[in-house]
Amino acid sequence: MKRQLHLNLFINSRGHHEASWRHPDASHLPLADIRYLQELSQRAEEGLFDSIFLADQLSFRGGGAQLSLEPLTALGALAVSTKIIGLIATASTTYTEPFNLVRQFTSLDHISNGRIGWNIVTSWSAPAARNYGYETQISHTDRYARADEFMKVAKGLWDSWSDNAIVDDRESGQYLFDDRIRPIEHKGEHYNVAGPLNIPRGPQGWPVLVQAGSSDTGRRFAAQHAEAVFTAHMQKATAKAFYSDLKSLVKARGRNENQCLILPGLSPAIGSTEAEAKRFSEDLNDLTDTNEGLARLSARFGGTDFSHLSLDAPLSPEDFPDPSTVESARSRTEVIIGVVRTERLTLRQLLSKMAGARGHYVAAGTPEQIADLIEDWFTDGVADGINLMPPVLPKMLDVFIDEVVPLLQKKGIFRTDYHGDTLREHYGLERPVNIF
Ligand SMILES: Cc1cc2nc3c(=O)[nH]c(=O)nc-3n(C[C@H](O)[C@H](O)[C@H](O)COP(=O)(O)O)c2cc1C
C-alpha cells in the first residue's frame, strides 16, 4: 500500500477565519454547546479523519467568538459520542501539575478506548501568567526547561504501571500484582513526585504526544518527545525547510523519523470554480475588524503596539521586534516577519492574510486544486498529513469531506476505511510497551 496521508480536524470557534462566526454558513449553535463539538467530531469521523483537535488558551481574549469549553472536559463527552476517531487536546506544562494531568489523560485514554492525544504546550499567551499567580510570563527558555522536566515525570508516571499489572482473579483473591506497580521518586528543580500513578496504564500506554512549537527550542523539544507535530507556515518553502530540519533532528536523536509525523495547517476555501472560492474568502475578509486584527497581531508579539503604523504603507522587518527577544509565540513571529520580508505587504494586507488562519497557510480553489495541493505537500517533503483548519464550520468541513476526500482516496493516498481502533493505529505509531 502507498504511504498514507493523515488528516486532523482543528476545531476553532465557528471556523478559523477571524470573522467566521458572523458568516451565514457558520453553525448557529452556541460555542459552549457540546452538541457543536459532537456534531463536528462525528462528521470528521464520517470523513475518516485520523483525529480532531481542540486548542486552549488560559486567559480570556476579547473580540471575536472564542471556543469556551475546557478541552479535557470536552474530550470526555466526545469520547462517548464518537466511536473511532482520535481526540487530541491542548494542555499546558507551565500551568498544570504533572500528577493531575497524567491522571486526566490516562482516564481519557481508558474512557475513549485508546483514542487520546495530548498537544503539549508551554502556553505562549502572556496574560495567562496572571491567572496562575505570576506577575509576568515565565521566559520562553524557562518554560521549555520546565516542560522537559514535566515530560520526564509524565512518562515516569505512565510507566509506573506494568501493562500486565492487573490480574483480577476472583478465585485467588488477587486483583493486582503489587510488584508490577512502582513509585518514581522524582525530585527535580520544578517537581517532586513520588508516584506511582493511581490509575492503570491506558490502552495506548501513553497518549499520543503532539507538539506545536516551532522555534529552535520548540523543535528540539519536538525531536525529543513528539510523535505528531502541528506547525504553521504561510509559504510552502518554509514548511518544507521545517519538515526536513525536524526530521533530521528526530533522526539525530536516534528515533525513527516515521514515528514523528508532521502536519502543517491548511485553511482551504473551496468552491466549484476558483473564482467562487476566492469570492467566499473575500466575503469573509469583508467581515473582519481591523482593531481585532491589530490586537491579535500584538498578542503574538507579547503585547507590542502596532497601531501607530500606517495601514497602507509597505511594512519592513524593522517594524517588528527581533523574534529572539519575543517571549510569547516566537516561531509565529518568525513566520509573520518572513512573509513581510518576501511579499512586502502593507499592514492592511498582513492583517487580512492573518485573518484567514492566524499565520497558517490559506488557499482558495476547486476541490481538484485543493486535493492537488495536498498531494504535492505530501509527496514533496512538506507533510505527513494535514491539520485541516476550515475557514467556516461546518460548511467548509462538509465541502472538504464531500468533494476533496474522495479525490484523495482516488489518488490512493487516503484511507477508504479505518484500519485499527486507536489513535496510535490511525497515525501508524508504535505503542510503548511496558512489562516489568
Ligand atoms: C496548530 C497549532 C496549535 C497550537 N495550539 C496551541 C494551544 O492550544 N495553546 C497554546 O498555548 N499554544 C498553542 N500553539 C502554540 C505553540 O504550542 C507554541 O507555544 C508557539 O508556537 C510558540 O512556541 P515556539 O516559539 O516554540 O514556536 C499552537 C501552535 C500551532 C501551530
Short mmCIF file of C-alpha atoms and ligand atoms in Angstrom, two decimals:
data_model
loop_
_atom_site.label_atom_id
_atom_site.label_comp_id
_atom_site.label_asym_id
_atom_site.label_seq_id
_atom_site.Cartn_x
_atom_site.Cartn_y
_atom_site.Cartn_z
CA MET A 1 0.00 0.00 0.00
CA LYS A 2 1.13 3.54 -0.77
CA ARG A 3 2.21 5.75 2.14
CA GLN A 4 -0.99 7.16 3.65
CA LEU A 5 -1.89 10.76 4.42
CA HIS A 6 -3.15 11.73 7.88
CA LEU A 7 -5.96 14.21 8.42
CA ASN A 8 -6.63 16.09 11.63
CA LEU A 9 -9.56 18.47 12.05
CA PHE A 10 -8.57 21.51 14.12
CA ILE A 11 -11.83 22.83 15.60
CA ASN A 12 -11.71 26.53 16.40
CA SER A 13 -14.59 28.94 17.01
CA ARG A 14 -17.07 28.72 14.09
CA GLY A 15 -14.14 28.29 11.76
CA HIS A 16 -10.56 29.51 11.51
CA HIS A 17 -11.27 32.75 9.75
CA GLU A 18 -11.41 35.58 12.26
CA ALA A 19 -14.88 36.59 11.03
CA SER A 20 -16.24 33.05 10.56
CA TRP A 21 -18.70 33.35 13.43
CA ARG A 22 -20.61 36.07 11.53
CA HIS A 23 -20.85 34.12 8.28
CA PRO A 24 -24.33 32.88 7.28
CA ASP A 25 -22.98 29.35 6.65
CA ALA A 26 -21.46 29.08 10.12
CA SER A 27 -23.16 26.97 12.81
CA HIS A 28 -25.83 28.70 14.85
CA LEU A 29 -25.20 26.65 17.99
CA PRO A 30 -23.61 28.48 20.93
CA LEU A 31 -19.88 27.73 21.11
CA ALA A 32 -20.23 26.33 24.63
CA ASP A 33 -22.91 23.88 23.48
CA ILE A 34 -21.31 20.43 23.47
CA ARG A 35 -23.52 19.41 20.54
CA TYR A 36 -21.43 21.73 18.36
CA LEU A 37 -18.25 19.77 19.07
CA GLN A 38 -20.07 16.45 18.95
CA GLU A 39 -21.55 17.13 15.52
CA LEU A 40 -18.22 18.26 14.09
CA SER A 41 -16.35 15.27 15.51
CA GLN A 42 -18.98 12.85 14.21
CA ARG A 43 -18.80 14.49 10.79
CA ALA A 44 -14.98 14.20 10.78
CA GLU A 45 -15.39 10.54 11.72
CA GLU A 46 -17.70 10.04 8.72
CA GLY A 47 -14.91 11.60 6.65
CA LEU A 48 -12.46 9.01 8.09
CA PHE A 49 -10.23 11.65 9.66
CA ASP A 50 -7.49 10.38 11.98
CA SER A 51 -8.33 12.87 14.71
CA ILE A 52 -9.87 16.10 15.87
CA PHE A 53 -8.01 18.70 17.92
CA LEU A 54 -9.12 21.29 20.50
CA ALA A 55 -6.67 24.09 21.35
CA ASP A 56 -6.64 26.03 24.60
CA GLN A 57 -5.59 29.44 25.88
CA LEU A 58 -5.59 30.06 29.60
CA SER A 59 -6.95 33.60 29.61
CA PHE A 60 -9.93 35.49 28.28
CA ARG A 61 -9.36 37.05 24.87
CA GLY A 62 -11.81 39.75 23.95
CA GLY A 63 -13.05 40.29 20.41
CA GLY A 64 -14.48 37.75 18.01
CA ALA A 65 -16.00 34.48 19.13
CA GLN A 66 -13.89 32.07 21.10
CA LEU A 67 -14.45 28.46 21.88
CA SER A 68 -15.06 28.38 25.57
CA LEU A 69 -15.20 24.81 26.86
CA GLU A 70 -12.24 23.46 28.79
CA PRO A 71 -10.86 20.92 26.30
CA LEU A 72 -10.13 17.91 28.52
CA THR A 73 -13.66 18.05 29.92
CA ALA A 74 -14.99 18.33 26.36
CA LEU A 75 -12.92 15.30 25.25
CA GLY A 76 -14.70 13.25 27.93
CA ALA A 77 -18.01 14.00 26.21
CA LEU A 78 -16.58 13.42 22.72
CA ALA A 79 -15.09 10.09 23.82
CA VAL A 80 -18.58 8.72 24.37
CA SER A 81 -20.26 10.37 21.38
CA THR A 82 -17.74 9.15 18.78
CA LYS A 83 -16.50 5.62 18.16
CA ILE A 84 -13.16 5.53 16.44
CA ILE A 85 -11.74 8.95 15.60
CA GLY A 86 -8.72 10.17 17.62
CA LEU A 87 -9.26 13.00 20.11
CA ILE A 88 -6.48 15.48 20.83
CA ALA A 89 -6.46 18.40 23.26
CA THR A 90 -4.00 21.01 24.41
CA ALA A 91 -2.77 21.08 27.98
CA SER A 92 -0.08 23.30 29.40
CA THR A 93 3.11 22.16 31.11
CA THR A 94 3.55 25.65 32.57
CA TYR A 95 0.27 25.90 34.41
CA THR A 96 -0.58 22.34 35.49
CA GLU A 97 0.96 19.72 37.77
CA PRO A 98 2.12 16.51 36.08
CA PHE A 99 0.27 14.24 38.52
CA ASN A 100 -3.07 15.96 37.75
CA LEU A 101 -2.59 15.98 34.02
CA VAL A 102 -1.37 12.40 33.72
CA ARG A 103 -4.41 11.24 35.70
CA GLN A 104 -6.72 13.16 33.36
CA PHE A 105 -5.11 11.92 30.13
CA THR A 106 -4.89 8.33 31.38
CA SER A 107 -8.56 8.41 32.37
CA LEU A 108 -9.49 9.83 28.97
CA ASP A 109 -7.45 7.14 27.22
CA HIS A 110 -9.45 4.50 29.11
CA ILE A 111 -12.79 6.24 28.51
CA SER A 112 -12.11 6.53 24.76
CA ASN A 113 -10.57 3.04 24.41
CA GLY A 114 -7.22 4.40 23.30
CA ARG A 115 -8.01 7.43 21.15
CA ILE A 116 -6.39 10.27 23.07
CA GLY A 117 -3.57 12.64 22.14
CA TRP A 118 -2.00 15.45 24.19
CA ASN A 119 -0.86 18.63 22.48
CA ILE A 120 1.93 19.67 24.83
CA VAL A 121 2.21 23.44 25.05
CA THR A 122 4.16 25.78 27.27
CA SER A 123 1.44 28.49 26.84
CA TRP A 124 2.68 31.42 24.78
CA SER A 125 -0.05 33.86 25.76
CA ALA A 126 1.28 36.44 28.23
CA PRO A 127 -1.99 37.21 30.14
CA ALA A 128 -2.30 33.56 31.25
CA ALA A 129 0.51 34.12 33.77
CA ARG A 130 -1.66 36.43 35.86
CA ASN A 131 -4.34 33.75 36.20
CA TYR A 132 -1.84 31.47 37.89
CA GLY A 133 -0.25 33.73 40.46
CA TYR A 134 2.60 35.13 38.32
CA GLU A 135 3.08 38.85 37.74
CA THR A 136 4.69 38.29 34.34
CA GLN A 137 5.14 35.46 31.90
CA ILE A 138 7.88 32.88 32.56
CA SER A 139 10.54 33.23 29.84
CA HIS A 140 10.48 31.10 26.67
CA THR A 141 13.68 29.28 27.77
CA ASP A 142 12.41 28.56 31.28
CA ARG A 143 9.03 27.39 30.01
CA TYR A 144 10.71 24.80 27.79
CA ALA A 145 13.12 23.74 30.59
CA ARG A 146 10.14 23.17 32.88
CA ALA A 147 8.36 21.30 30.06
CA ASP A 148 11.31 18.91 29.72
CA GLU A 149 11.17 18.02 33.40
CA PHE A 150 7.37 17.77 33.18
CA MET A 151 7.72 15.18 30.41
CA LYS A 152 10.21 13.16 32.43
CA VAL A 153 7.71 12.99 35.29
CA ALA A 154 4.73 12.28 32.99
CA LYS A 155 6.50 9.42 31.21
CA GLY A 156 7.68 8.08 34.57
CA LEU A 157 4.11 8.07 35.85
CA TRP A 158 2.76 6.36 32.73
CA ASP A 159 5.48 3.75 33.08
CA SER A 160 4.89 3.30 36.79
CA TRP A 161 2.38 0.57 35.90
CA SER A 162 3.37 -2.53 34.00
CA ASP A 163 1.00 -3.41 31.15
CA ASN A 164 0.14 -6.65 32.97
CA ALA A 165 -0.28 -5.27 36.50
CA ILE A 166 -3.94 -6.28 36.88
CA VAL A 167 -4.81 -9.93 37.23
CA ASP A 168 -8.39 -9.55 38.58
CA ASP A 169 -8.52 -13.13 39.85
CA ARG A 170 -11.63 -13.61 41.99
CA GLU A 171 -10.70 -17.14 42.96
CA SER A 172 -7.27 -16.41 44.41
CA GLY A 173 -8.39 -13.02 45.74
CA GLN A 174 -5.65 -11.16 43.88
CA TYR A 175 -6.68 -8.03 41.95
CA LEU A 176 -3.23 -6.76 41.02
CA PHE A 177 0.46 -7.60 41.32
CA ASP A 178 1.97 -5.05 43.70
CA ASP A 179 5.44 -5.58 42.24
CA ARG A 180 4.18 -4.51 38.81
CA ILE A 181 3.44 -1.00 40.06
CA ARG A 182 6.34 1.09 41.28
CA PRO A 183 6.99 4.59 42.60
CA ILE A 184 9.02 7.07 40.56
CA GLU A 185 10.52 9.14 43.42
CA HIS A 186 11.22 12.10 41.14
CA LYS A 187 12.99 15.02 42.81
CA GLY A 188 13.84 17.85 40.45
CA GLU A 189 14.13 21.58 40.06
CA HIS A 190 10.40 22.12 39.46
CA TYR A 191 8.66 18.93 40.56
CA ASN A 192 8.82 16.43 43.39
CA VAL A 193 6.59 13.47 42.60
CA ALA A 194 6.67 10.18 44.44
CA GLY A 195 4.24 8.17 42.31
CA PRO A 196 3.16 5.65 41.27
CA LEU A 197 0.10 6.74 39.33
CA ASN A 198 -3.19 5.62 40.88
CA ILE A 199 -4.78 4.62 37.55
CA PRO A 200 -3.80 1.58 35.46
CA ARG A 201 -1.83 2.14 32.28
CA GLY A 202 -4.09 3.27 29.43
CA PRO A 203 -4.84 1.29 26.26
CA GLN A 204 -2.22 3.25 24.31
CA GLY A 205 0.43 3.07 27.04
CA TRP A 206 0.93 6.81 26.71
CA PRO A 207 -1.47 9.14 24.90
CA VAL A 208 -0.10 10.21 21.52
CA LEU A 209 2.30 13.07 22.26
CA VAL A 210 1.69 16.04 20.00
CA GLN A 211 3.63 19.30 19.97
CA ALA A 212 3.17 22.58 18.15
CA GLY A 213 6.13 24.83 18.95
CA SER A 214 8.43 25.53 16.01
CA SER A 215 11.15 27.81 17.40
CA ASP A 216 14.67 26.33 17.75
CA THR A 217 13.91 25.28 21.31
CA GLY A 218 10.46 24.07 20.27
CA ARG A 219 11.96 21.90 17.51
CA ARG A 220 14.48 20.32 19.88
CA PHE A 221 11.64 19.59 22.29
CA ALA A 222 9.57 18.07 19.47
CA ALA A 223 12.52 15.97 18.26
CA GLN A 224 12.84 14.53 21.75
CA HIS A 225 9.20 13.96 22.68
CA ALA A 226 6.69 14.50 19.85
CA GLU A 227 5.01 11.76 17.87
CA ALA A 228 2.99 14.28 15.84
CA VAL A 229 3.74 17.95 15.23
CA PHE A 230 1.35 20.72 14.22
CA THR A 231 3.05 23.65 12.55
CA ALA A 232 2.09 26.99 10.98
CA HIS A 233 3.52 28.24 7.67
CA MET A 234 2.36 30.84 5.21
CA GLN A 235 4.71 29.62 2.49
CA LYS A 236 5.41 26.14 1.12
CA ALA A 237 9.17 26.80 1.16
CA THR A 238 9.33 27.41 4.91
CA ALA A 239 7.06 24.42 5.60
CA LYS A 240 9.42 22.25 3.53
CA ALA A 241 12.52 23.55 5.32
CA PHE A 242 10.80 22.90 8.67
CA TYR A 243 9.91 19.34 7.65
CA SER A 244 13.42 18.44 6.63
CA ASP A 245 15.02 20.15 9.64
CA LEU A 246 12.72 18.45 12.16
CA LYS A 247 13.08 15.02 10.55
CA SER A 248 16.90 15.33 10.78
CA LEU A 249 16.67 16.40 14.42
CA VAL A 250 14.48 13.35 15.10
CA LYS A 251 16.99 11.05 13.36
CA ALA A 252 19.88 12.67 15.23
CA ARG A 253 18.17 11.63 18.48
CA GLY A 254 18.24 8.02 17.28
CA ARG A 255 14.49 7.99 16.70
CA ASN A 256 12.72 6.61 13.62
CA GLU A 257 11.60 9.62 11.57
CA ASN A 258 8.30 7.88 10.73
CA GLN A 259 7.46 7.99 14.42
CA CYS A 260 7.25 11.78 14.33
CA LEU A 261 4.55 12.91 11.90
CA ILE A 262 4.44 16.48 10.67
CA LEU A 263 1.06 18.11 9.97
CA PRO A 264 1.17 21.71 8.75
CA GLY A 265 -2.01 23.75 8.95
CA LEU A 266 -4.11 24.35 5.84
CA SER A 267 -7.19 26.53 5.68
CA PRO A 268 -8.91 25.99 2.33
CA ALA A 269 -11.89 27.89 0.94
CA ILE A 270 -13.39 25.53 -1.63
CA GLY A 271 -15.71 26.46 -4.50
CA SER A 272 -16.95 24.84 -7.67
CA THR A 273 -14.76 27.33 -9.55
CA GLU A 274 -11.64 29.12 -8.38
CA ALA A 275 -13.49 32.43 -8.69
CA GLU A 276 -16.27 31.19 -6.40
CA ALA A 277 -13.74 30.04 -3.78
CA LYS A 278 -11.97 33.40 -3.93
CA ARG A 279 -15.28 35.23 -3.59
CA PHE A 280 -16.04 33.18 -0.46
CA SER A 281 -12.71 34.30 1.06
CA GLU A 282 -13.23 37.92 0.04
CA ASP A 283 -16.71 37.98 1.57
CA LEU A 284 -15.21 36.69 4.81
CA ASN A 285 -12.43 39.28 4.71
CA ASP A 286 -15.06 41.99 4.33
CA LEU A 287 -16.47 40.95 7.71
CA THR A 288 -13.18 41.46 9.59
CA ASP A 289 -12.47 44.22 12.06
CA THR A 290 -9.08 45.98 11.79
CA ASN A 291 -8.83 46.62 15.53
CA GLU A 292 -9.40 42.96 16.29
CA GLY A 293 -6.67 42.02 13.81
CA LEU A 294 -4.27 44.52 15.37
CA ALA A 295 -4.99 43.15 18.86
CA ARG A 296 -4.26 39.59 17.70
CA LEU A 297 -1.04 40.64 16.00
CA SER A 298 0.02 42.49 19.13
CA ALA A 299 -0.70 39.41 21.31
CA ARG A 300 1.53 37.22 19.10
CA PHE A 301 4.41 39.63 19.79
CA GLY A 302 3.73 39.64 23.54
CA GLY A 303 1.90 43.00 23.55
CA THR A 304 3.84 45.15 21.02
CA ASP A 305 1.67 48.05 19.83
CA PHE A 306 1.41 48.36 16.03
CA SER A 307 -1.39 50.93 15.93
CA HIS A 308 0.98 53.81 15.02
CA LEU A 309 1.88 52.14 11.69
CA SER A 310 0.11 53.24 8.56
CA LEU A 311 -2.33 50.62 7.28
CA ASP A 312 -1.42 51.20 3.64
CA ALA A 313 2.37 51.67 3.58
CA PRO A 314 4.60 48.65 2.91
CA LEU A 315 5.93 47.07 6.11
CA SER A 316 9.54 46.20 6.74
CA PRO A 317 11.00 43.62 9.17
CA GLU A 318 12.32 46.56 11.25
CA ASP A 319 8.72 47.43 12.17
CA PHE A 320 8.69 44.29 14.35
CA PRO A 321 10.68 43.23 17.41
CA ASP A 322 13.50 40.74 16.82
CA PRO A 323 11.89 37.27 17.25
CA SER A 324 14.72 36.13 19.52
CA THR A 325 13.55 38.75 22.04
CA VAL A 326 9.91 37.65 21.91
CA GLU A 327 8.85 35.61 24.94
CA SER A 328 5.41 34.63 23.61
CA ALA A 329 4.74 32.87 20.27
CA ARG A 330 8.32 33.06 18.97
CA SER A 331 8.08 30.86 15.89
CA ARG A 332 4.84 32.50 14.73
CA THR A 333 6.59 35.89 14.85
CA GLU A 334 9.29 34.40 12.58
CA VAL A 335 6.58 33.25 10.14
CA ILE A 336 4.99 36.72 10.12
CA ILE A 337 8.25 38.61 9.61
CA GLY A 338 9.25 36.10 6.91
CA VAL A 339 6.15 36.82 4.87
CA VAL A 340 6.55 40.60 5.36
CA ARG A 341 10.13 40.32 4.09
CA THR A 342 9.36 38.29 0.98
CA GLU A 343 6.00 39.77 -0.01
CA ARG A 344 6.48 43.43 1.02
CA LEU A 345 2.96 43.57 2.46
CA THR A 346 1.17 46.60 3.89
CA LEU A 347 -0.22 46.29 7.42
CA ARG A 348 -3.73 46.01 5.98
CA GLN A 349 -2.63 43.16 3.69
CA LEU A 350 -0.84 41.41 6.55
CA LEU A 351 -3.90 41.65 8.79
CA SER A 352 -6.05 40.27 6.02
CA LYS A 353 -3.62 37.35 5.48
CA MET A 354 -3.54 36.67 9.24
CA ALA A 355 -7.34 36.89 9.47
CA GLY A 356 -7.59 33.75 7.33
CA ALA A 357 -5.99 31.40 9.86
CA ARG A 358 -3.65 33.34 12.19
CA GLY A 359 -0.49 32.68 10.17
CA HIS A 360 -1.28 29.25 8.75
CA TYR A 361 -1.43 28.54 5.02
CA VAL A 362 -4.62 29.85 3.41
CA ALA A 363 -5.80 28.63 -0.01
CA ALA A 364 -8.85 29.17 -2.22
CA GLY A 365 -9.64 26.81 -5.07
CA THR A 366 -11.68 23.99 -6.52
CA PRO A 367 -11.73 20.54 -4.87
CA GLU A 368 -9.26 19.36 -7.52
CA GLN A 369 -6.86 22.23 -6.79
CA ILE A 370 -7.02 21.62 -3.03
CA ALA A 371 -6.53 17.85 -3.45
CA ASP A 372 -3.55 18.51 -5.79
CA LEU A 373 -2.03 20.95 -3.29
CA ILE A 374 -2.32 18.37 -0.50
CA GLU A 375 -0.84 15.64 -2.70
CA ASP A 376 2.02 17.96 -3.64
CA TRP A 377 2.83 18.71 0.02
CA PHE A 378 2.51 15.02 0.89
CA THR A 379 4.84 13.82 -1.86
CA ASP A 380 7.29 16.74 -1.91
CA GLY A 381 8.65 16.52 1.64
CA VAL A 382 6.36 19.07 3.27
CA ALA A 383 3.80 17.00 5.19
CA ASP A 384 2.88 13.56 6.51
CA GLY A 385 -0.61 14.85 6.95
CA ILE A 386 -2.70 17.99 7.08
CA ASN A 387 -4.02 19.87 10.05
CA LEU A 388 -7.25 20.96 8.39
CA MET A 389 -8.47 24.36 9.55
CA PRO A 390 -11.74 25.05 7.70
CA PRO A 391 -12.35 28.81 7.39
CA VAL A 392 -16.06 28.34 8.25
CA LEU A 393 -17.56 25.44 10.25
CA PRO A 394 -19.32 23.23 9.48
CA LYS A 395 -19.70 24.44 5.86
CA MET A 396 -16.12 24.09 4.65
CA LEU A 397 -15.63 20.82 6.53
CA ASP A 398 -18.68 19.39 4.74
CA VAL A 399 -17.38 20.51 1.36
CA PHE A 400 -13.92 19.10 2.14
CA ILE A 401 -15.36 15.71 3.14
CA ASP A 402 -17.80 15.52 0.23
CA GLU A 403 -15.53 16.86 -2.50
CA VAL A 404 -11.85 16.65 -1.54
CA VAL A 405 -11.65 13.40 0.47
CA PRO A 406 -12.91 11.27 -2.49
CA LEU A 407 -10.22 12.81 -4.71
CA LEU A 408 -7.51 11.99 -2.15
CA GLN A 409 -8.88 8.44 -1.99
CA LYS A 410 -8.81 8.21 -5.78
CA LYS A 411 -5.16 9.24 -5.73
CA GLY A 412 -4.62 6.26 -3.37
CA ILE A 413 -3.19 8.41 -0.57
CA PHE A 414 -6.09 8.40 1.90
CA ARG A 415 -7.88 5.52 3.62
CA THR A 416 -11.29 4.32 2.44
CA ASP A 417 -11.98 2.77 5.84
CA TYR A 418 -10.44 2.81 9.30
CA HIS A 419 -7.91 0.05 9.98
CA GLY A 420 -7.41 -0.18 13.73
CA ASP A 421 -9.17 1.36 16.68
CA THR A 422 -6.68 3.60 18.46
CA LEU A 423 -5.18 6.95 17.55
CA ARG A 424 -1.74 5.27 17.56
CA GLU A 425 -3.03 2.84 14.94
CA HIS A 426 -4.54 5.61 12.80
CA TYR A 427 -1.24 7.52 12.91
CA GLY A 428 0.90 4.38 12.42
CA LEU A 429 2.67 4.96 15.75
CA GLU A 430 4.14 2.25 17.93
CA ARG A 431 2.58 1.59 21.31
CA PRO A 432 5.11 1.97 24.13
CA VAL A 433 5.18 -1.49 25.70
CA ASN A 434 5.99 -1.67 29.41
CA ILE A 435 6.32 -5.04 31.03
CA PHE A 436 8.28 -5.46 34.22
C1 LIG B 1 -1.68 24.21 15.19
C2 LIG B 1 -1.15 24.84 16.42
C3 LIG B 1 -1.91 24.78 17.57
C4 LIG B 1 -1.48 25.38 18.74
N1 LIG B 1 -2.25 25.29 19.85
C5 LIG B 1 -1.89 25.94 20.97
C6 LIG B 1 -2.72 25.93 22.12
O1 LIG B 1 -3.79 25.34 22.11
N2 LIG B 1 -2.31 26.62 23.21
C7 LIG B 1 -1.11 27.30 23.25
O2 LIG B 1 -0.79 27.91 24.28
N3 LIG B 1 -0.30 27.30 22.17
C8 LIG B 1 -0.66 26.66 21.05
N4 LIG B 1 0.15 26.69 19.95
C9 LIG B 1 1.42 27.42 20.05
C10 LIG B 1 2.61 26.53 20.25
O3 LIG B 1 2.40 25.48 21.15
C11 LIG B 1 3.79 27.35 20.75
O4 LIG B 1 3.56 27.82 22.05
C12 LIG B 1 4.06 28.53 19.93
O5 LIG B 1 4.24 28.13 18.61
C13 LIG B 1 5.29 29.24 20.48
O6 LIG B 1 6.32 28.35 20.73
P1 LIG B 1 7.57 28.32 19.79
O7 LIG B 1 8.14 29.68 19.88
O8 LIG B 1 8.48 27.22 20.25
O9 LIG B 1 7.01 28.00 18.44
C14 LIG B 1 -0.24 26.08 18.77
C15 LIG B 1 0.52 26.15 17.60
C16 LIG B 1 0.09 25.54 16.43
C17 LIG B 1 0.94 25.59 15.21
#
